[in-house]
Short mmCIF file of C-alpha atoms and ligand atoms in Angstrom, two decimals:
data_model
loop_
_atom_site.label_atom_id
_atom_site.label_comp_id
_atom_site.label_asym_id
_atom_site.label_seq_id
_atom_site.Cartn_x
_atom_site.Cartn_y
_atom_site.Cartn_z
CA MET A 7 3.91 -58.77 18.55
CA LYS A 8 4.08 -61.76 16.27
CA SER A 9 5.51 -61.27 12.77
CA THR A 10 2.21 -62.37 11.07
CA ASN A 11 0.41 -59.58 12.99
CA LEU A 12 3.08 -57.10 11.94
CA ALA A 13 2.67 -58.06 8.29
CA PHE A 14 -1.12 -57.69 8.61
CA PHE A 15 -0.88 -54.17 10.09
CA GLY A 16 1.72 -53.22 7.50
CA LEU A 17 -0.55 -54.29 4.65
CA PHE A 18 -3.53 -52.57 6.27
CA GLY A 19 -1.56 -49.32 6.52
CA ILE A 20 -0.59 -49.45 2.85
CA LEU A 21 -4.22 -50.07 1.88
CA ILE A 22 -5.44 -47.07 3.92
CA GLY A 23 -2.74 -44.92 2.35
CA MET A 24 -3.77 -45.95 -1.17
CA LEU A 25 -7.44 -45.37 -0.39
CA SER A 26 -6.92 -41.85 0.97
CA GLY A 27 -4.76 -41.03 -2.05
CA LEU A 28 -7.62 -42.16 -4.26
CA ILE A 29 -10.17 -40.08 -2.33
CA LEU A 30 -7.92 -37.01 -2.51
CA SER A 31 -7.45 -37.34 -6.25
CA CYS A 32 -11.24 -37.59 -6.69
CA ALA A 33 -11.84 -34.57 -4.39
CA ALA A 34 -13.03 -31.34 -6.00
CA PRO A 35 -10.15 -29.25 -7.36
CA LEU A 36 -9.19 -26.15 -5.39
CA PRO A 37 -11.13 -22.98 -6.28
CA ARG A 38 -9.35 -20.72 -8.75
CA VAL A 39 -8.79 -17.09 -7.89
CA ALA A 40 -7.31 -14.54 -10.30
CA LEU A 41 -5.48 -11.46 -9.01
CA PHE A 42 -4.94 -8.37 -11.19
CA ALA A 43 -2.20 -5.94 -10.13
CA TYR A 44 -1.98 -2.48 -11.70
CA ASN A 45 1.83 -2.63 -11.85
CA LEU A 46 4.23 -5.05 -10.18
CA GLU A 47 7.10 -2.64 -10.69
CA ASP A 48 5.57 -0.56 -7.90
CA PRO A 49 7.40 -1.93 -4.82
CA TYR A 50 4.43 -1.33 -2.51
CA ILE A 51 2.14 -3.34 -4.79
CA ALA A 52 4.74 -6.08 -5.35
CA SER A 53 5.11 -6.67 -1.64
CA PHE A 54 1.32 -6.40 -1.10
CA VAL A 55 0.71 -9.11 -3.73
CA SER A 56 3.28 -11.44 -2.21
CA GLN A 57 1.68 -10.92 1.21
CA ILE A 58 -1.71 -11.89 -0.26
CA SER A 59 -0.22 -15.01 -1.76
CA ASP A 60 1.38 -15.91 1.61
CA GLN A 61 -1.92 -15.42 3.44
CA VAL A 62 -3.86 -17.56 0.98
CA GLY A 63 -1.74 -20.63 1.73
CA ASN A 64 -3.40 -23.72 0.29
CA SER A 65 -6.99 -22.45 0.43
CA PHE A 66 -7.17 -21.86 -3.32
CA THR A 67 -4.98 -21.44 -6.36
CA LEU A 68 -3.97 -17.87 -7.08
CA GLU A 69 -3.04 -16.70 -10.59
CA THR A 70 -1.48 -13.25 -10.73
CA TYR A 71 -1.65 -10.89 -13.71
CA ASP A 72 0.47 -7.75 -14.03
CA ALA A 73 -1.17 -4.96 -16.08
CA ARG A 74 2.09 -2.99 -16.24
CA ASN A 75 0.09 0.19 -15.82
CA SER A 76 -2.12 -0.47 -18.86
CA GLN A 77 -5.88 -0.63 -18.40
CA VAL A 78 -6.18 -2.14 -21.88
CA LEU A 79 -3.94 -5.04 -20.88
CA GLN A 80 -5.78 -5.49 -17.60
CA ASN A 81 -9.14 -5.61 -19.41
CA GLU A 82 -7.83 -8.31 -21.75
CA ASP A 83 -6.55 -10.42 -18.84
CA LEU A 84 -9.80 -9.94 -16.95
CA GLU A 85 -11.87 -10.95 -19.93
CA LEU A 86 -9.89 -14.15 -20.32
CA ALA A 87 -10.19 -15.06 -16.63
CA VAL A 88 -13.94 -14.40 -16.66
CA LYS A 89 -14.33 -16.56 -19.78
CA GLU A 90 -12.34 -19.37 -18.16
CA GLY A 91 -14.77 -19.18 -15.27
CA VAL A 92 -12.48 -18.49 -12.32
CA ASP A 93 -14.24 -18.46 -8.95
CA LEU A 94 -13.21 -15.04 -7.64
CA LEU A 95 -11.50 -11.88 -8.92
CA LEU A 96 -9.11 -9.75 -6.82
CA VAL A 97 -8.65 -6.46 -8.63
CA ASN A 98 -6.21 -3.58 -8.16
CA PRO A 99 -7.47 -1.48 -11.08
CA VAL A 100 -5.16 0.62 -13.22
CA ASP A 101 -7.92 3.22 -13.49
CA ARG A 102 -10.51 3.22 -10.72
CA LEU A 103 -13.16 4.31 -13.23
CA SER A 104 -12.75 1.01 -15.06
CA ALA A 105 -14.51 -0.69 -12.14
CA TYR A 106 -17.93 -0.06 -13.69
CA GLY A 107 -17.22 -2.27 -16.72
CA ILE A 108 -15.36 -4.89 -14.66
CA ILE A 109 -18.26 -5.28 -12.23
CA GLN A 110 -20.84 -5.57 -15.04
CA HIS A 111 -18.75 -8.23 -16.69
CA ALA A 112 -18.21 -10.27 -13.53
CA ARG A 113 -21.87 -10.02 -12.60
CA GLU A 114 -22.93 -11.59 -15.92
CA ARG A 115 -20.95 -14.70 -14.93
CA ASP A 116 -21.73 -14.43 -11.22
CA ILE A 117 -18.05 -14.14 -10.20
CA PRO A 118 -17.58 -12.17 -6.96
CA LEU A 119 -15.05 -9.36 -6.80
CA ILE A 120 -12.73 -7.83 -4.24
CA PHE A 121 -11.11 -4.55 -5.22
CA PHE A 122 -8.05 -3.38 -3.32
CA ASN A 123 -5.60 -0.43 -3.17
CA ARG A 124 -7.55 1.74 -5.67
CA GLU A 125 -11.05 2.41 -4.50
CA PRO A 126 -13.84 2.34 -7.10
CA LEU A 127 -16.58 4.94 -6.99
CA ALA A 128 -19.25 4.14 -4.39
CA THR A 129 -21.89 4.19 -7.12
CA ASP A 130 -19.96 1.48 -9.01
CA LEU A 131 -19.47 -0.68 -5.92
CA ALA A 132 -23.22 -0.40 -5.34
CA LEU A 133 -23.94 -2.01 -8.71
CA TRP A 134 -23.73 -5.53 -7.35
CA ASP A 135 -23.86 -7.12 -3.88
CA SER A 136 -20.91 -9.45 -4.45
CA THR A 137 -18.45 -6.56 -4.80
CA TYR A 138 -16.15 -5.43 -1.98
CA TYR A 139 -13.28 -3.05 -1.29
CA VAL A 140 -10.36 -3.58 1.10
CA GLY A 141 -8.21 -0.53 1.73
CA ALA A 142 -7.35 2.46 3.89
CA GLN A 143 -8.81 5.95 4.23
CA ALA A 144 -6.28 8.26 2.59
CA ILE A 145 -7.15 11.22 4.83
CA GLN A 146 -5.88 9.30 7.84
CA SER A 147 -2.40 9.03 6.29
CA ALA A 148 -2.37 12.79 5.62
CA VAL A 149 -3.29 13.59 9.21
CA LEU A 150 -0.69 11.19 10.62
CA GLN A 151 1.99 12.65 8.34
CA ALA A 152 1.09 16.16 9.50
CA GLU A 153 1.25 15.06 13.14
CA LEU A 154 4.72 13.56 12.64
CA VAL A 155 5.90 16.83 11.08
CA ALA A 156 4.26 18.92 13.83
CA SER A 157 6.01 16.95 16.54
CA LEU A 158 9.38 17.17 14.76
CA PHE A 159 9.10 20.97 14.62
CA GLY A 160 8.42 21.09 18.35
CA GLY A 161 4.62 20.90 18.42
CA ASN A 162 4.04 24.61 19.00
CA PRO A 163 3.10 26.50 15.80
CA GLN A 164 3.80 29.84 17.51
CA SER A 165 7.37 28.93 18.27
CA LEU A 166 9.04 26.40 16.01
CA ASN A 167 12.27 24.70 17.11
CA LEU A 168 15.64 24.69 15.35
CA PHE A 169 14.32 22.70 12.37
CA ASP A 170 12.87 26.05 11.30
CA ARG A 171 16.30 26.84 9.98
CA ASN A 172 15.71 30.46 8.98
CA ALA A 173 13.72 31.07 12.18
CA ASP A 174 10.82 32.77 10.38
CA ASN A 175 8.25 30.55 12.13
CA ARG A 176 7.13 29.14 8.81
CA ILE A 177 7.93 25.72 7.39
CA GLN A 178 9.29 25.87 3.83
CA ALA A 179 8.45 22.56 2.17
CA ILE A 180 8.62 20.75 -1.15
CA LEU A 181 5.90 18.20 -1.84
CA PHE A 182 6.00 15.07 -4.02
CA LYS A 183 2.68 13.88 -5.28
CA GLY A 184 1.76 10.43 -6.68
CA GLU A 185 -0.35 10.07 -9.78
CA GLN A 186 -2.64 13.00 -10.73
CA GLY A 187 -6.24 12.04 -10.08
CA HIS A 188 -5.32 9.02 -7.91
CA GLN A 189 -7.45 9.19 -4.80
CA ASP A 190 -4.56 8.63 -2.40
CA ALA A 191 -2.39 11.21 -4.15
CA GLU A 192 -5.06 13.90 -4.18
CA ILE A 193 -6.29 13.36 -0.62
CA ARG A 194 -2.82 12.90 0.89
CA THR A 195 -1.58 16.13 -0.69
CA THR A 196 -4.49 18.43 0.15
CA GLY A 197 -5.10 16.62 3.45
CA PHE A 198 -1.51 17.22 4.59
CA VAL A 199 -1.58 20.93 3.75
CA GLU A 200 -5.01 21.43 5.32
CA THR A 201 -4.16 19.54 8.50
CA MET A 202 -0.98 21.56 9.01
CA THR A 203 -3.02 24.75 8.60
CA THR A 204 -5.79 23.55 10.91
CA MET A 205 -3.18 22.77 13.55
CA GLY A 206 -2.01 26.38 13.23
CA PHE A 207 1.27 25.81 11.36
CA ASP A 208 2.34 28.21 8.66
CA LEU A 209 3.37 25.95 5.79
CA GLU A 210 4.95 27.51 2.73
CA VAL A 211 4.86 25.12 -0.23
CA LEU A 212 7.88 26.09 -2.33
CA ALA A 213 7.08 23.48 -5.00
CA LEU A 214 4.73 20.60 -5.71
CA GLU A 215 6.03 17.92 -8.08
CA VAL A 216 4.02 15.05 -9.55
CA ALA A 217 6.31 11.99 -9.65
CA ASN A 218 3.73 9.21 -10.21
CA TRP A 219 4.71 7.14 -7.13
CA ASP A 220 8.03 6.52 -8.87
CA ARG A 221 11.51 6.60 -7.39
CA ALA A 222 13.41 7.54 -10.55
CA GLU A 223 10.95 10.33 -11.37
CA ALA A 224 11.30 11.76 -7.88
CA TYR A 225 15.09 11.56 -8.17
CA ASP A 226 14.99 13.37 -11.52
CA THR A 227 12.50 16.09 -10.61
CA SER A 228 14.08 16.83 -7.25
CA GLY A 229 17.42 17.83 -8.81
CA PRO A 230 16.22 21.22 -10.14
CA LEU A 231 14.28 21.87 -6.92
CA PHE A 232 17.37 21.58 -4.75
CA ALA A 233 19.26 23.69 -7.28
CA ASN A 234 16.58 26.42 -7.21
CA PHE A 235 15.60 26.52 -3.57
CA GLY A 236 18.77 25.21 -1.94
CA SER A 237 18.97 25.94 1.74
CA GLN A 238 15.45 27.39 1.84
CA ILE A 239 14.07 23.84 1.96
CA GLU A 240 13.23 22.78 5.52
CA LEU A 241 11.02 19.78 4.80
CA VAL A 242 10.34 17.17 2.10
CA VAL A 243 6.90 15.56 2.14
CA SER A 244 6.13 12.66 -0.17
CA ASN A 245 2.88 10.84 -0.91
CA ASN A 246 4.79 7.54 -0.67
CA ASP A 247 8.10 6.03 0.44
CA ASN A 248 9.21 5.10 -3.04
CA MET A 249 9.36 8.77 -4.13
CA ALA A 250 10.86 9.77 -0.76
CA LEU A 251 13.67 7.26 -1.37
CA GLY A 252 14.27 8.81 -4.80
CA VAL A 253 14.58 12.26 -3.23
CA ILE A 254 16.93 10.90 -0.56
CA SER A 255 19.18 9.41 -3.29
CA ARG A 256 19.32 12.87 -4.86
CA MET A 257 20.07 14.51 -1.52
CA ARG A 258 22.85 12.03 -0.86
CA GLN A 259 24.25 12.57 -4.33
CA ILE A 260 24.51 16.33 -3.77
CA SER A 261 25.88 15.78 -0.25
CA LEU A 262 22.96 17.21 1.69
CA PHE A 263 23.43 14.69 4.47
CA GLU A 264 26.51 15.17 6.54
CA ASP A 265 27.57 13.71 9.83
CA THR A 266 28.43 17.19 11.14
CA ASN A 267 28.58 16.14 14.78
CA GLN A 268 30.82 13.21 13.80
CA ASN A 269 28.94 10.66 15.84
CA GLY A 270 29.44 8.11 13.08
CA ARG A 271 25.95 8.38 11.58
CA VAL A 272 23.63 10.78 9.83
CA ASP A 273 20.78 11.91 12.03
CA GLN A 274 18.57 14.78 13.01
CA ASP A 275 21.21 16.10 15.40
CA ASP A 276 23.48 16.99 12.47
CA SER A 277 23.23 20.63 11.50
CA GLY A 278 21.54 21.17 8.16
CA TRP A 279 19.71 17.82 8.28
CA ILE A 280 16.48 18.09 6.25
CA PRO A 281 13.55 15.91 7.27
CA VAL A 282 12.00 13.69 4.59
CA ILE A 283 8.74 11.93 5.28
CA GLY A 284 6.91 9.25 3.28
CA ILE A 285 3.97 6.86 3.43
CA ASP A 286 3.76 3.02 3.08
CA GLY A 287 6.36 1.54 5.42
CA LEU A 288 8.40 -0.25 2.74
CA ASP A 289 11.17 -2.44 4.19
CA GLU A 290 13.73 -0.19 2.53
CA ALA A 291 12.12 2.87 4.10
CA VAL A 292 12.34 1.34 7.55
CA ILE A 293 16.06 0.75 6.98
CA GLN A 294 16.53 4.38 5.91
CA ILE A 295 14.69 5.51 9.05
CA GLU A 296 17.09 3.43 11.13
CA GLU A 297 20.00 4.95 9.21
CA GLY A 298 18.72 8.50 9.79
CA TYR A 299 18.03 9.58 6.20
CA LEU A 300 14.25 9.26 6.31
CA TYR A 301 12.57 10.96 9.25
CA GLY A 302 9.44 8.86 9.23
CA THR A 303 6.65 7.15 7.35
CA VAL A 304 3.02 6.21 7.78
CA VAL A 305 2.50 2.46 7.45
CA ASN A 306 -0.08 1.60 4.78
CA ASP A 307 -0.72 -1.75 6.38
CA SER A 308 -0.70 -4.12 3.41
CA ASN A 309 -0.03 -7.09 5.65
CA ARG A 310 -3.32 -6.62 7.46
CA MET A 311 -5.10 -5.82 4.20
CA ALA A 312 -3.73 -9.08 2.77
CA THR A 313 -5.14 -10.99 5.74
CA ALA A 314 -8.52 -9.30 5.22
CA ILE A 315 -8.49 -10.13 1.50
CA ALA A 316 -7.64 -13.79 2.19
CA GLU A 317 -10.36 -14.12 4.85
CA LEU A 318 -12.98 -12.39 2.71
CA SER A 319 -12.01 -14.64 -0.22
CA ARG A 320 -12.63 -17.70 1.95
CA VAL A 321 -16.11 -16.41 2.78
CA LEU A 322 -16.93 -15.70 -0.87
CA LEU A 323 -15.67 -19.15 -1.88
CA GLY A 324 -17.81 -20.80 0.77
CA GLN A 325 -14.81 -21.98 2.80
CA ARG A 326 -15.79 -20.08 5.95
CA SER A 327 -18.87 -18.27 7.23
CA TRP A 328 -19.40 -14.62 8.14
CA GLU A 329 -19.74 -15.74 11.72
CA ASP A 330 -16.65 -14.67 13.70
CA PHE A 331 -15.36 -12.84 10.63
CA PRO A 332 -12.33 -11.00 12.08
CA PHE A 333 -12.82 -7.62 10.33
CA PRO A 334 -15.69 -5.13 10.60
CA LEU A 335 -17.58 -4.79 7.33
CA THR A 336 -18.78 -1.21 6.71
CA ASN A 337 -21.93 -0.72 4.63
CA GLU A 338 -21.70 -4.41 3.69
CA LYS A 339 -18.91 -3.50 1.26
CA TYR A 340 -15.81 -2.02 2.84
CA ILE A 341 -13.05 -3.33 5.05
CA TRP A 342 -11.03 -0.36 6.30
CA ILE A 343 -7.52 -0.91 7.65
CA ASP A 344 -5.87 1.77 9.78
CA TYR A 345 -2.62 3.51 8.89
CA LEU A 346 0.08 3.64 11.58
CA PRO A 347 2.72 6.33 12.16
CA PHE A 348 6.32 5.14 12.19
CA SER A 349 9.52 7.03 12.94
CA ARG A 350 12.58 6.46 15.08
CA GLY A 351 11.56 6.38 18.70
CA LEU A 352 7.98 5.34 17.91
CA PRO A 353 7.17 1.64 18.39
C1 GAL B 404 -0.82 3.77 -2.66
C2 GAL B 404 0.61 3.57 -2.18
C3 GAL B 404 1.54 4.01 -3.28
C4 GAL B 404 1.21 3.31 -4.59
C5 GAL B 404 -0.26 3.44 -4.92
C6 GAL B 404 -0.62 2.63 -6.12
O1 GAL B 404 -1.73 3.37 -1.66
O2 GAL B 404 0.83 4.34 -1.04
O3 GAL B 404 2.87 3.74 -2.91
O4 GAL B 404 1.56 1.97 -4.48
O5 GAL B 404 -1.05 3.03 -3.81
O6 GAL B 404 -2.00 2.63 -6.35
#
C-alpha cells in the first residue's frame, strides 16, 4: 500500500475514534442503583453484597449504604437516595416491618424496589406492583439441617449409632438462634426441632441461646453451656455458620477437639468428637468442614440470589425484557432460591 493511502486510513481511524468518544460522552449516563445493607459486619451479608456488585458489572452504578444495624440510619440513607432520584432501590431492611414505610416512600417517586435477605410481610409487598423479594424459604434450611443430623446419627431413630454417646437413644443438643423475631431465626429453630420429631428422633434440647447471628456472642454464651452440660452435649445446631464458628472457637479453646486416633487431623472418627452444624456456606465454614471441626452446613445460596437480583434489576431498569427471564417469578413478586446441603462427602 502506498504511503499516501496509509496516511489517509490513519487519519480516518483517528477521526472515527474521536467521533465515537464524542457519542459516548453524550450518551445517557448509567442508571443509578442504591443498595441498603442491614449490617456489613455480618460476614454473610458482606459477601452477598460483594457478589451483587460483581454480578452487576457495568450495567449500572451501584452505591452501597451500611445501616450498621440501625433502622434509623437506614431510613435516613433511604430518604436521601429517594430525594436524589435514584432509579432503583435494593433493600436488606434492618427491621422487616419497616418495609411498609419504605414502599410508600418509593412509590411516591415511582422508584422500584427489590428487597432481599429479610422478607417483608406479604401485605406490605402487595402495596405496590413494582416491589419484589429475592430470598430463600427458611423452612427448607431447617429440614436440610435435620436431614444432615439424621444421617450422621445413622438414619434410624430407633437405634442411633455411636454419636449417641450415652446410648440412651436420644440426641442431647444445644441450639444457637439468630436474632429474636427474625424470620429465618424463628423458622430455622422451630423447623429443625419439629422436623427431627416428625422423622421420629428423640431430640433433647439442653439449652437454646440467642446469639444474634454473631460469632463473638456465640463464643461468649457457649462457655457456660459447655461448663454446665459438659459431656452430655452430643450435638450443636446453629442458625448460621458465623455463630457455629464462634462455638467451634470455644470448643477448641477448651480442648474439645482431639485427634484421638492420631491420624493427623480432627475428624468424626476421633472419640468424643461433637458435631456442629450451621447454615450459609461461608468460605470459612467450608474450610472448617474440610478440617473436620464443622460437620456440615446448608448453603444459603447468595451467589444465585445475587444473579437473580442483578437480572431483575436489569428488567426494572428497562435493560432487558421479561422474555427468557432465567428465574421463575412466584405471585409476580418472589424469586425463591433453593438451599443446598453441604458436608464432607457430599458434592
Ligand atoms: C440469614 C443468614 C444469617 C444472617 C441473616 C441476616 O439469612 O443466614 O447468617 O446473615 O440472614 O439477616
